[in-house]
CSV table of C-alpha atoms in Angstrom, one decimal:
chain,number,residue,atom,x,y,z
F,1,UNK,CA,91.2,-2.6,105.6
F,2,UNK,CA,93.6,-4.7,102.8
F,3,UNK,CA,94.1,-8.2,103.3
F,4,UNK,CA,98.1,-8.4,102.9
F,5,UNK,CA,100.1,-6.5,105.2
F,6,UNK,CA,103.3,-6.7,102.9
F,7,UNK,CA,105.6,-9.2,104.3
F,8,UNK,CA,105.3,-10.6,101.1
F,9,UNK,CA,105.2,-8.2,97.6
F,10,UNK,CA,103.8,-11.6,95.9
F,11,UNK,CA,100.6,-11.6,98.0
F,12,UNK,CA,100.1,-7.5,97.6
F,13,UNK,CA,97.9,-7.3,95.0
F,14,UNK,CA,95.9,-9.4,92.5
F,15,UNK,CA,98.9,-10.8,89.7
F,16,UNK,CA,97.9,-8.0,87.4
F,17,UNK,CA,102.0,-7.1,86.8
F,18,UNK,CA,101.5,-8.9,83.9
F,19,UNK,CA,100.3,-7.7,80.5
F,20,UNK,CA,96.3,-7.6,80.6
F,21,UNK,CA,96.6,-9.5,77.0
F,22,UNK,CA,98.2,-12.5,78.2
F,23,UNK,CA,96.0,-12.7,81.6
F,24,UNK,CA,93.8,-16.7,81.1
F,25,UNK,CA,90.5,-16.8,81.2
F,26,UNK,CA,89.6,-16.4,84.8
F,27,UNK,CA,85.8,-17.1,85.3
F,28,UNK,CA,84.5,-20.9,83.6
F,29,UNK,CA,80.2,-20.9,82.8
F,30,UNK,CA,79.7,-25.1,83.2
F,31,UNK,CA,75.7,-24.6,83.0
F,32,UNK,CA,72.9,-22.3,81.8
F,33,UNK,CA,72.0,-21.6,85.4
F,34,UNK,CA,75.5,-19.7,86.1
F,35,UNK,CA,75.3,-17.8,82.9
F,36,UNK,CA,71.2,-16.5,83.7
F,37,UNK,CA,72.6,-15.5,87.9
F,38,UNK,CA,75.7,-13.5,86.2
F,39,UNK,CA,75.3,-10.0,85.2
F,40,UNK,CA,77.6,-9.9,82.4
F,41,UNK,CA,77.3,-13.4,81.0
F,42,UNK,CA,73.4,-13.2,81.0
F,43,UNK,CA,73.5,-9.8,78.9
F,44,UNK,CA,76.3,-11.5,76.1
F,45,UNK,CA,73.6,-14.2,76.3
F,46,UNK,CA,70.8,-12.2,75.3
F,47,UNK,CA,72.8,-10.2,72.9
F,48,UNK,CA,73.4,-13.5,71.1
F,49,UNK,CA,69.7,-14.4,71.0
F,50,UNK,CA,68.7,-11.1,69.7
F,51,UNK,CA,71.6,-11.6,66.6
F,52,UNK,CA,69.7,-15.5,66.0
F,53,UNK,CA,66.4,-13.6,66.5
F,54,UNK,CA,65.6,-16.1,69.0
F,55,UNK,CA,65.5,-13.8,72.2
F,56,UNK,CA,61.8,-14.3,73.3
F,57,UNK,CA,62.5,-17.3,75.7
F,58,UNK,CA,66.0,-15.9,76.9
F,59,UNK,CA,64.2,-12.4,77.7
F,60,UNK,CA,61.6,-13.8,79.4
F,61,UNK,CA,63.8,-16.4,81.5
F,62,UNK,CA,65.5,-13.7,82.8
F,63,UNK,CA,63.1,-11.8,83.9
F,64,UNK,CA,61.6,-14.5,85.5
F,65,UNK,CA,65.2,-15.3,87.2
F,66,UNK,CA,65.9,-12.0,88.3
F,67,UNK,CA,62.5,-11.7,89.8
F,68,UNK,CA,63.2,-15.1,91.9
F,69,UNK,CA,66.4,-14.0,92.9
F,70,UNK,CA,65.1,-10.8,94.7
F,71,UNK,CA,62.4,-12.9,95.9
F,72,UNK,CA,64.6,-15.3,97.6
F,73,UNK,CA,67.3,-13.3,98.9
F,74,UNK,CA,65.1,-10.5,100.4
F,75,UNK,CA,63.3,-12.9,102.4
F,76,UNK,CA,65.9,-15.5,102.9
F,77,UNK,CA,64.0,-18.1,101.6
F,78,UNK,CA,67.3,-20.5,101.4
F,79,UNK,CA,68.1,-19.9,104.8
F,80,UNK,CA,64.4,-20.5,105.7
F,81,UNK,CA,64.7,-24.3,103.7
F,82,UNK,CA,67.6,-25.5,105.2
F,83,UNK,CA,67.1,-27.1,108.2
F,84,UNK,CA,69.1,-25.7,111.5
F,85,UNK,CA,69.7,-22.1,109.8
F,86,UNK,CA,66.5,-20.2,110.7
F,87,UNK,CA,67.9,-17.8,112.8
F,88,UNK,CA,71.4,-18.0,111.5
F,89,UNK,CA,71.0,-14.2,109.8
F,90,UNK,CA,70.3,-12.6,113.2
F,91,UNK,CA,72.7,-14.3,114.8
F,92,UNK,CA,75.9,-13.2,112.2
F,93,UNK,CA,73.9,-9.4,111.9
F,94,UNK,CA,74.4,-9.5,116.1
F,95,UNK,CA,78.0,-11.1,115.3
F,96,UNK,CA,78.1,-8.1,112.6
F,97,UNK,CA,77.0,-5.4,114.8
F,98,UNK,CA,79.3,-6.8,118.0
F,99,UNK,CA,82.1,-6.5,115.2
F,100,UNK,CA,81.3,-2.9,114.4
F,101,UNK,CA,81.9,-1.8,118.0
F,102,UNK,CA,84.5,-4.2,119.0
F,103,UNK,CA,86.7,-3.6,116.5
F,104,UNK,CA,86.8,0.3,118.0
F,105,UNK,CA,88.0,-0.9,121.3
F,106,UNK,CA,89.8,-4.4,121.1
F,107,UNK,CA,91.9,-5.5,118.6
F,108,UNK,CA,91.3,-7.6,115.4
F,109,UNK,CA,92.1,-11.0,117.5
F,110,UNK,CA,89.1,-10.1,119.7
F,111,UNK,CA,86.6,-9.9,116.9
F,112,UNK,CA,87.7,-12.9,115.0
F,113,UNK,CA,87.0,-14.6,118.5
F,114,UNK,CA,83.7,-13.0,118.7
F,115,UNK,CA,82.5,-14.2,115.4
F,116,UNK,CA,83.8,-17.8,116.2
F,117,UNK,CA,81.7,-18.0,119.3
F,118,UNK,CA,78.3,-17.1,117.1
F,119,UNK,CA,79.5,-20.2,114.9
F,120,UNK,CA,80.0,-22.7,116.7
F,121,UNK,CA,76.5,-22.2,118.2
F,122,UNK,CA,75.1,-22.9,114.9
F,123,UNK,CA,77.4,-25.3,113.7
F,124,UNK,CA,76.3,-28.3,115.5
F,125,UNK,CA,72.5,-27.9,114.6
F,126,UNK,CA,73.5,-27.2,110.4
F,127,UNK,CA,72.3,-29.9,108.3
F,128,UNK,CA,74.3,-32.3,106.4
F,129,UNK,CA,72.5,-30.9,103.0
F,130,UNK,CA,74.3,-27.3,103.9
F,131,UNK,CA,77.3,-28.4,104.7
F,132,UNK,CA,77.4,-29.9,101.9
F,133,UNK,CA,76.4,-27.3,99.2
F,134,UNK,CA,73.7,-29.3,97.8
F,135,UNK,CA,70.9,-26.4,96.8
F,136,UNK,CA,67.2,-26.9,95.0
F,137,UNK,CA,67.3,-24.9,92.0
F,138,UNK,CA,65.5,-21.7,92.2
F,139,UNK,CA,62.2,-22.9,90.9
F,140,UNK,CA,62.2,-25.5,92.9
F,141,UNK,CA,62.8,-23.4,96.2
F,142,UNK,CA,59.7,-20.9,95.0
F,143,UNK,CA,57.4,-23.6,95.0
F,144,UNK,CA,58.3,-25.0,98.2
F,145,UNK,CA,58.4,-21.3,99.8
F,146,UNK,CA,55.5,-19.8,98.1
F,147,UNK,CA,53.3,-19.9,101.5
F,148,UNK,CA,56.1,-17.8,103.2
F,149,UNK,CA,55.9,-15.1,100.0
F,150,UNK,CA,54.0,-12.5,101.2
F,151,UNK,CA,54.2,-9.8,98.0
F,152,UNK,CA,55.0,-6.1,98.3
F,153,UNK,CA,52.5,-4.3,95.8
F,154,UNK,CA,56.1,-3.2,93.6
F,155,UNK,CA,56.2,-7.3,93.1
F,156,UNK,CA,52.5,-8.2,92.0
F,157,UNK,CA,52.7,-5.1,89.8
F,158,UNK,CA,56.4,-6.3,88.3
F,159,UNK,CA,54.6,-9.9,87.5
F,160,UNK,CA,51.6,-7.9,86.1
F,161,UNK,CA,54.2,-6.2,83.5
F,162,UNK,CA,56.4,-9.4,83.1
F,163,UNK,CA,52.6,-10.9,81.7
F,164,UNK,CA,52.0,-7.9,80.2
F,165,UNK,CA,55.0,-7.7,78.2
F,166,UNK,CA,55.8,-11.1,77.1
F,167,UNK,CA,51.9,-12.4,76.3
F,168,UNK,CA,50.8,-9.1,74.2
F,169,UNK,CA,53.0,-10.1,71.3
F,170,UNK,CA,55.3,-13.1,72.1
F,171,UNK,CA,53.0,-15.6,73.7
F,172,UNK,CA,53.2,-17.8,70.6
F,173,UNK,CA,56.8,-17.7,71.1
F,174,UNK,CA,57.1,-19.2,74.6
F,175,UNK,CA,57.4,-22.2,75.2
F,176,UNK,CA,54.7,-22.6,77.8
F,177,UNK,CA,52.1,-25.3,78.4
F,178,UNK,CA,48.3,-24.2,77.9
F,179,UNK,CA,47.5,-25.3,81.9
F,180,UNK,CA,50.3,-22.5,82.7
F,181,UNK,CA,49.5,-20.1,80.1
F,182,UNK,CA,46.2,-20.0,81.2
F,183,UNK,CA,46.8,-20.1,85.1
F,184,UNK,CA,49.2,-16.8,84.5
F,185,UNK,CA,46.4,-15.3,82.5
F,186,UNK,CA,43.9,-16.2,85.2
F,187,UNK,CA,45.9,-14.6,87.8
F,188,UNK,CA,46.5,-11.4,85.7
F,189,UNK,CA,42.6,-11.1,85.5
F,190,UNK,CA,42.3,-10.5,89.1
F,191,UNK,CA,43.4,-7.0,89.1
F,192,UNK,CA,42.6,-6.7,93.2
F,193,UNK,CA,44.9,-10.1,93.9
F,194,UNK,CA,47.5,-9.7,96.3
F,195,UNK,CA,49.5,-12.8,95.7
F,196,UNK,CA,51.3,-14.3,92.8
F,197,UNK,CA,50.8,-17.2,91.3
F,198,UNK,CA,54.6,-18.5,92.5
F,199,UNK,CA,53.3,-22.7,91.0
F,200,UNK,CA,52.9,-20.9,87.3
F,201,UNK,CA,56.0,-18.9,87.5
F,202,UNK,CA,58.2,-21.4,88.4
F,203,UNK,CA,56.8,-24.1,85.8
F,204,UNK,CA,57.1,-20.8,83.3
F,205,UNK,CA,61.0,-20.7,85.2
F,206,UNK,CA,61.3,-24.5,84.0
F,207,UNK,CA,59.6,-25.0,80.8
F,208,UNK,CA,62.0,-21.7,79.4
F,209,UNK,CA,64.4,-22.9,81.2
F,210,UNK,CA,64.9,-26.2,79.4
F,211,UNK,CA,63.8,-24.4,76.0
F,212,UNK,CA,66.9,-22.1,76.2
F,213,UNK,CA,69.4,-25.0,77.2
F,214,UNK,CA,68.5,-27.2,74.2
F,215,UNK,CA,68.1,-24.5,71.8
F,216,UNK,CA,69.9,-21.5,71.9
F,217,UNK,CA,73.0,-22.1,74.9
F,218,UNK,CA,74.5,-24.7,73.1
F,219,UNK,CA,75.4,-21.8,70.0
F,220,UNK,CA,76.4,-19.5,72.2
F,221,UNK,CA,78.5,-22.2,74.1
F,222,UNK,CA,80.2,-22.6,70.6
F,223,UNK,CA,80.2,-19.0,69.1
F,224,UNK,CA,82.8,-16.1,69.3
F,225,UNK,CA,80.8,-14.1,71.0
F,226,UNK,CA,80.6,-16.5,74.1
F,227,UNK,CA,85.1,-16.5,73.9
F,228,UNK,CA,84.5,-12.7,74.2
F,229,UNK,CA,82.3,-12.4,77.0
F,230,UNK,CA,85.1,-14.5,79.1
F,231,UNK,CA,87.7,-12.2,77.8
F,232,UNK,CA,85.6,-9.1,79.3
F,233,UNK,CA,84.4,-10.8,82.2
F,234,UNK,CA,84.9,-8.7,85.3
F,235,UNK,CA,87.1,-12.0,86.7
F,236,UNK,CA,89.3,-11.0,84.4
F,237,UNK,CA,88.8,-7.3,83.3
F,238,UNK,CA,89.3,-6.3,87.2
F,239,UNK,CA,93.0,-7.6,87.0
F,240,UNK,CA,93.7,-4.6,85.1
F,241,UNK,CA,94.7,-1.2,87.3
F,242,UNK,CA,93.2,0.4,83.7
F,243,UNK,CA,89.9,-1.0,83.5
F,244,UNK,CA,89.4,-0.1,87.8
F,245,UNK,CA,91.0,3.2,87.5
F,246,UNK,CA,88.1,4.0,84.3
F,247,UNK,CA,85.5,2.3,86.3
F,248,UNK,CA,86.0,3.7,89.8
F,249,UNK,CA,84.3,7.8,89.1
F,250,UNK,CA,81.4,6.2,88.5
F,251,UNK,CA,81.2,4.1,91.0
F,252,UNK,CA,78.9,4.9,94.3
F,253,UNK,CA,80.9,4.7,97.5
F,254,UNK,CA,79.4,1.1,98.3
F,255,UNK,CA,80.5,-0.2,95.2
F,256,UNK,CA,84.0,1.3,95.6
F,257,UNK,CA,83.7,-1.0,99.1
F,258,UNK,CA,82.4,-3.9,96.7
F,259,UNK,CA,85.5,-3.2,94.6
F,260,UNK,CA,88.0,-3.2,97.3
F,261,UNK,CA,86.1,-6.6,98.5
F,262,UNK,CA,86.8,-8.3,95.7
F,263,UNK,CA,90.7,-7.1,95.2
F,264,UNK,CA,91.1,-8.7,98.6
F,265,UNK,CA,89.4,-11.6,97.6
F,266,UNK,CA,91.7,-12.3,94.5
F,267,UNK,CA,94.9,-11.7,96.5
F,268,UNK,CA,94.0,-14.2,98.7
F,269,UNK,CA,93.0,-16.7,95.8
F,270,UNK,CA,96.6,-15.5,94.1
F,271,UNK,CA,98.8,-15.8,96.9
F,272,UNK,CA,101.0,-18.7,96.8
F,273,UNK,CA,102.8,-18.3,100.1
F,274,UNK,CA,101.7,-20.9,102.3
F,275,UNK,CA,102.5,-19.2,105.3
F,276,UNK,CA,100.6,-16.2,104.6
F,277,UNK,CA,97.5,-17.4,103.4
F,278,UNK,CA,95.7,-18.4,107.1
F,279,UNK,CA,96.4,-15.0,108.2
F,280,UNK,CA,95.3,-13.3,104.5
F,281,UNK,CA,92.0,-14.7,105.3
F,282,UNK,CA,91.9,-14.1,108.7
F,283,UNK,CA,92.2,-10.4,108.3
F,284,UNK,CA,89.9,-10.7,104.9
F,285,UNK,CA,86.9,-12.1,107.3
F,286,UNK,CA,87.8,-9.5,109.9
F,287,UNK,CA,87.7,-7.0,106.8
F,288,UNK,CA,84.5,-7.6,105.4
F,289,UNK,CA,82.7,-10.5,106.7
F,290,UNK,CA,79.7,-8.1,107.6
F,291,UNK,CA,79.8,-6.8,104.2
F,292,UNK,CA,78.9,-9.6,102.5
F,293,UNK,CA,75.2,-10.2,103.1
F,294,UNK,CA,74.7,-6.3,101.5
F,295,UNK,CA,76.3,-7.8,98.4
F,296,UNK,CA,73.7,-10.3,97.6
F,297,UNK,CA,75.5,-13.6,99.3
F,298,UNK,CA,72.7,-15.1,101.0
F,299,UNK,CA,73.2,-15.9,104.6
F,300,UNK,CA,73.8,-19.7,104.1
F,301,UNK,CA,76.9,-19.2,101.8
F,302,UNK,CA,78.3,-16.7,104.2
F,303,UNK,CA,77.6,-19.7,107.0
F,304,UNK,CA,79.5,-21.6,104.8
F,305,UNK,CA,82.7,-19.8,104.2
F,306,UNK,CA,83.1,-17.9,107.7
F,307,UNK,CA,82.6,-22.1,109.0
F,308,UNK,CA,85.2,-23.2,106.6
F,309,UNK,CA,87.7,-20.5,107.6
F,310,UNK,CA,87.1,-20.4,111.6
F,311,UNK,CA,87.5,-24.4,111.1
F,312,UNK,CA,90.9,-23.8,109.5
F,313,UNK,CA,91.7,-21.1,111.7
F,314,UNK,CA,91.3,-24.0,114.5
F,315,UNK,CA,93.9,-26.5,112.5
F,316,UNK,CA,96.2,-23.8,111.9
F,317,UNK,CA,95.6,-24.1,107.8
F,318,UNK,CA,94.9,-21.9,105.3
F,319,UNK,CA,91.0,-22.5,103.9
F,320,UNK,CA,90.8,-23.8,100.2
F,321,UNK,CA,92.0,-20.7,97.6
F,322,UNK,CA,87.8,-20.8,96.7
F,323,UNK,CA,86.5,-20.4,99.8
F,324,UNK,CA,85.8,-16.6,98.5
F,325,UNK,CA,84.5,-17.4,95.1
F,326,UNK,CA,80.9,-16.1,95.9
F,327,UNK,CA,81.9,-13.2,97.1
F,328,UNK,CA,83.7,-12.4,94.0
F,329,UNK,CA,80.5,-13.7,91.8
F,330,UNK,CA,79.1,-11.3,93.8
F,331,UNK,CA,80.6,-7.9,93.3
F,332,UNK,CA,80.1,-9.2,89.4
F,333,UNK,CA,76.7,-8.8,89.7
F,334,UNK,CA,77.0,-6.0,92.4
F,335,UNK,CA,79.1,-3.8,89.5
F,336,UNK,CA,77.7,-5.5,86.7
F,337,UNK,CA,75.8,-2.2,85.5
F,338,UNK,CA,78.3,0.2,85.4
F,339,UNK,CA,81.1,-1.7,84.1
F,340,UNK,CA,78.6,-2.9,80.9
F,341,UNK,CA,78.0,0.6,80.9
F,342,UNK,CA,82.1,1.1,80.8
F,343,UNK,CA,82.0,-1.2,78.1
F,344,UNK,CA,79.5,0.6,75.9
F,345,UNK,CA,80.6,4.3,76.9
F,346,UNK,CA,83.0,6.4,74.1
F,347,UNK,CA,86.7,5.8,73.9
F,348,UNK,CA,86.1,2.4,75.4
F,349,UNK,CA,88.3,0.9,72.9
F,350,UNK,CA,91.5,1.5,75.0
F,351,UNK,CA,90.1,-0.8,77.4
F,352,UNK,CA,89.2,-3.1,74.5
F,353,UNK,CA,92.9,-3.1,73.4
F,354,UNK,CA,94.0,-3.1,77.4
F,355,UNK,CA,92.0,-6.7,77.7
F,356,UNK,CA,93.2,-8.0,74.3
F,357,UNK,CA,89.9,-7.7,72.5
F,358,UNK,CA,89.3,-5.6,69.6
F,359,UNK,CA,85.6,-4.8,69.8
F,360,UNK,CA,82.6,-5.4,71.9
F,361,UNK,CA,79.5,-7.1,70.8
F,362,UNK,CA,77.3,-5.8,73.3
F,363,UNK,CA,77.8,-2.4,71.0
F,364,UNK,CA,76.2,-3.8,68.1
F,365,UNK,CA,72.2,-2.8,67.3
F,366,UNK,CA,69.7,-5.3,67.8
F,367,UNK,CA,68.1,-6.8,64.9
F,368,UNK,CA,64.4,-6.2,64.2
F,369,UNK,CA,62.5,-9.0,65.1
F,370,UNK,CA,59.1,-9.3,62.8
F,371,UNK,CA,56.2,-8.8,64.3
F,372,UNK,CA,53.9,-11.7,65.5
F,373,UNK,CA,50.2,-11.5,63.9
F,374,UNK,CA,48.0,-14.5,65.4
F,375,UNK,CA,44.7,-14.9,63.8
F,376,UNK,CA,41.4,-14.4,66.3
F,377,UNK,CA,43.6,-11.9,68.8
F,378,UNK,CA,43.4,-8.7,67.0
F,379,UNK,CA,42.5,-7.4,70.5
F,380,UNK,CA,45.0,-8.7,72.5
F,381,UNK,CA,45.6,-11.5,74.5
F,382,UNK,CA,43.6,-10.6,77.6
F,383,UNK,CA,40.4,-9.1,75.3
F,384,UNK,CA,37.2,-10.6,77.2
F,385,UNK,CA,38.1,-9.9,80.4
């Protein structure tokens, strides 16, 4: 279902009528934490590192951030730590599943209603600390969950290869205290373990963490390559009817739904017409509030927006033109790997030329880094054990 029901042409479509060329930079990185959560701006970061042969520490933050993520959103471990939301996800998927069959027999007024009742259930008990946006970094909300991380056998044995990988050649390389180093170590010796050793990772989270934002972010920050990757951001690239029509026959069908989820988004954010704007996201909640979870936005951010829109639905104003910004981070991240593959695929170029860039970095080989010989572990890191 679209968002604008054309009694305005200006609030149609995303303000892609315009040239692609002269389209602004549409998606700002203020900290390393944004660019190591974003598919497209973490890969231009580690293409950089590899070209200053200084990607040990960037690869092995984000694998350690990727693997936090899928920790934290599969078990809703943000939900869990704030206080008043524990049950908040079953209450929207009952909202979500009430849409599904009220929509079929009542009209879109009916559903919107529905959904309102399920928040302002939860509204009174939501802390000031959610309401507020205030979040613990990612590290920080591993160490405090890690009694509520039960691991699948697929996660001890993706921890097991992270160790594996970075500590067979790189570990003089990381930037990791000898307590940690040896704690991981420890942990990897226990081949029957069934936990993981969440304190280590997340120091290993920090500690690389801080390495990367004093050393290498700061050059990427100020190098061409970083001015690129905001040109081919998706923020920006999805403006163009090009680049969606190229990316679209290689999309699955739920990330042709992502797609169409984040074209209604950007209308909303582009439309200027005061009076249209309640009802743009009125109809964009009715559209695809039950979609979002499946995107990646944790439960609290949906809270967040669907509050902020039923509570300007109430005054009879339109919420702020942001309130959908993590839904469009993200369908980034939900079509991050086909459109980098988009980028890197033959005749690409057009869509280089289309988005007012002339080539793409991300196409360039990797340097070689040299090898790393430490005396006294000819064999290997874990020999001993």
């Amino acid at each position: 279902m679209g968002v604008c029901q054309s009694r305005s042409a200006s609030c149609s479509e995303p303000q892609i009528t315009r040239p692609a060329t002269v389209l602004p930079v549409q998606w700002h990185f203020e900290t390393l934490e944004e660019v190591i959560t974003d598919a497209v701006a973490s890969e231009y970061l580690l293409k950089f590192a590899k070209k200053e042969l200084s990607s040990v520490n960037v690869e092995f933050l984000l694998a350690l951030n990727r693997l936090f993520h899928r920790l934290d959103l599969s078990r809703g471990l943000g939900d869990r730590s704030t206080s008043g939301v524990r049950n908040t996800g079953n209450k929207l998927r009952s909202a979500n599943s009430s849409n599904d069959s009220v929509g079929r027999n009542t009209d879109k007024e009916s559903t919107l209603s529905s959904m309102r009742g399920v928040l302002a259930q939860t509204r009174a008990s939501m802390s000031a600390a959610l309401m507020s946006g205030r979040r613990s970094s990612i590290a920080t909300r591993m160490r405090q969950s890690r009694d509520l991380i039960e691991p699948t056998a697929e996660e001890v044995e993706e921890v097991r290869s992270i160790i594996d990988k970075f500590f067979a050649v790189s570990k003089p390389l990381l930037d990791l205290s000898p307590k940690v180093s040896n704690g991981l170590l420890d942990w990897y010796g226990k081949k029957e373990t069934t936990t993981l050793p969440i304190n280590q990772l997340a120091s290993s989270h920090d500690s690389t963490l801080r390495t990367v934002r004093h050393d290498i972010y700061p050059r990427f920050k100020a190098s061409p390559m970083h001015h690129e990757m905001l040109l081919f951001h998706p923020a920006r690239a999805l403006r163009s009817p090009k680049v969606r029509a190229a990316l679209e026959p290689s999309l699955t069908s739920a990330q042709r739904a992502a797609l169409k989820t984040w074209v209604d988004a950007t209308a909303y954010a582009d439309c200027t017409d005061q009076q249209q704007r309640p009802e743009l996201a009125k109809s964009f909640v009715i559209a695809h509030a039950s979609s979002m979870r499946d995107l990646g936005v944790s439960t609290h951010i949906v809270e967040k927006m669907l509050t902020e829109c039923d509570k300007a639905a109430t005054d009879g104003v339109a919420p702020r033109v942001e309130v959908f910004r993590p839904v469009q981070a993200a369908v980034h991240n939900f079509l991050g790997g086909p459109y980098i593959e988009l980028l890197l695929s033959e005749g690409a170029e057009q869509l280089y030329g289309e988005l007012g860039v002339q080539s793409c970095s991300l196409k360039l080989p990797d340097p070689q880094l040299p090898q790393v010989i430490v005396e006294g572990e000819e064999d290997g890191y874990h020999a001993g054990w």
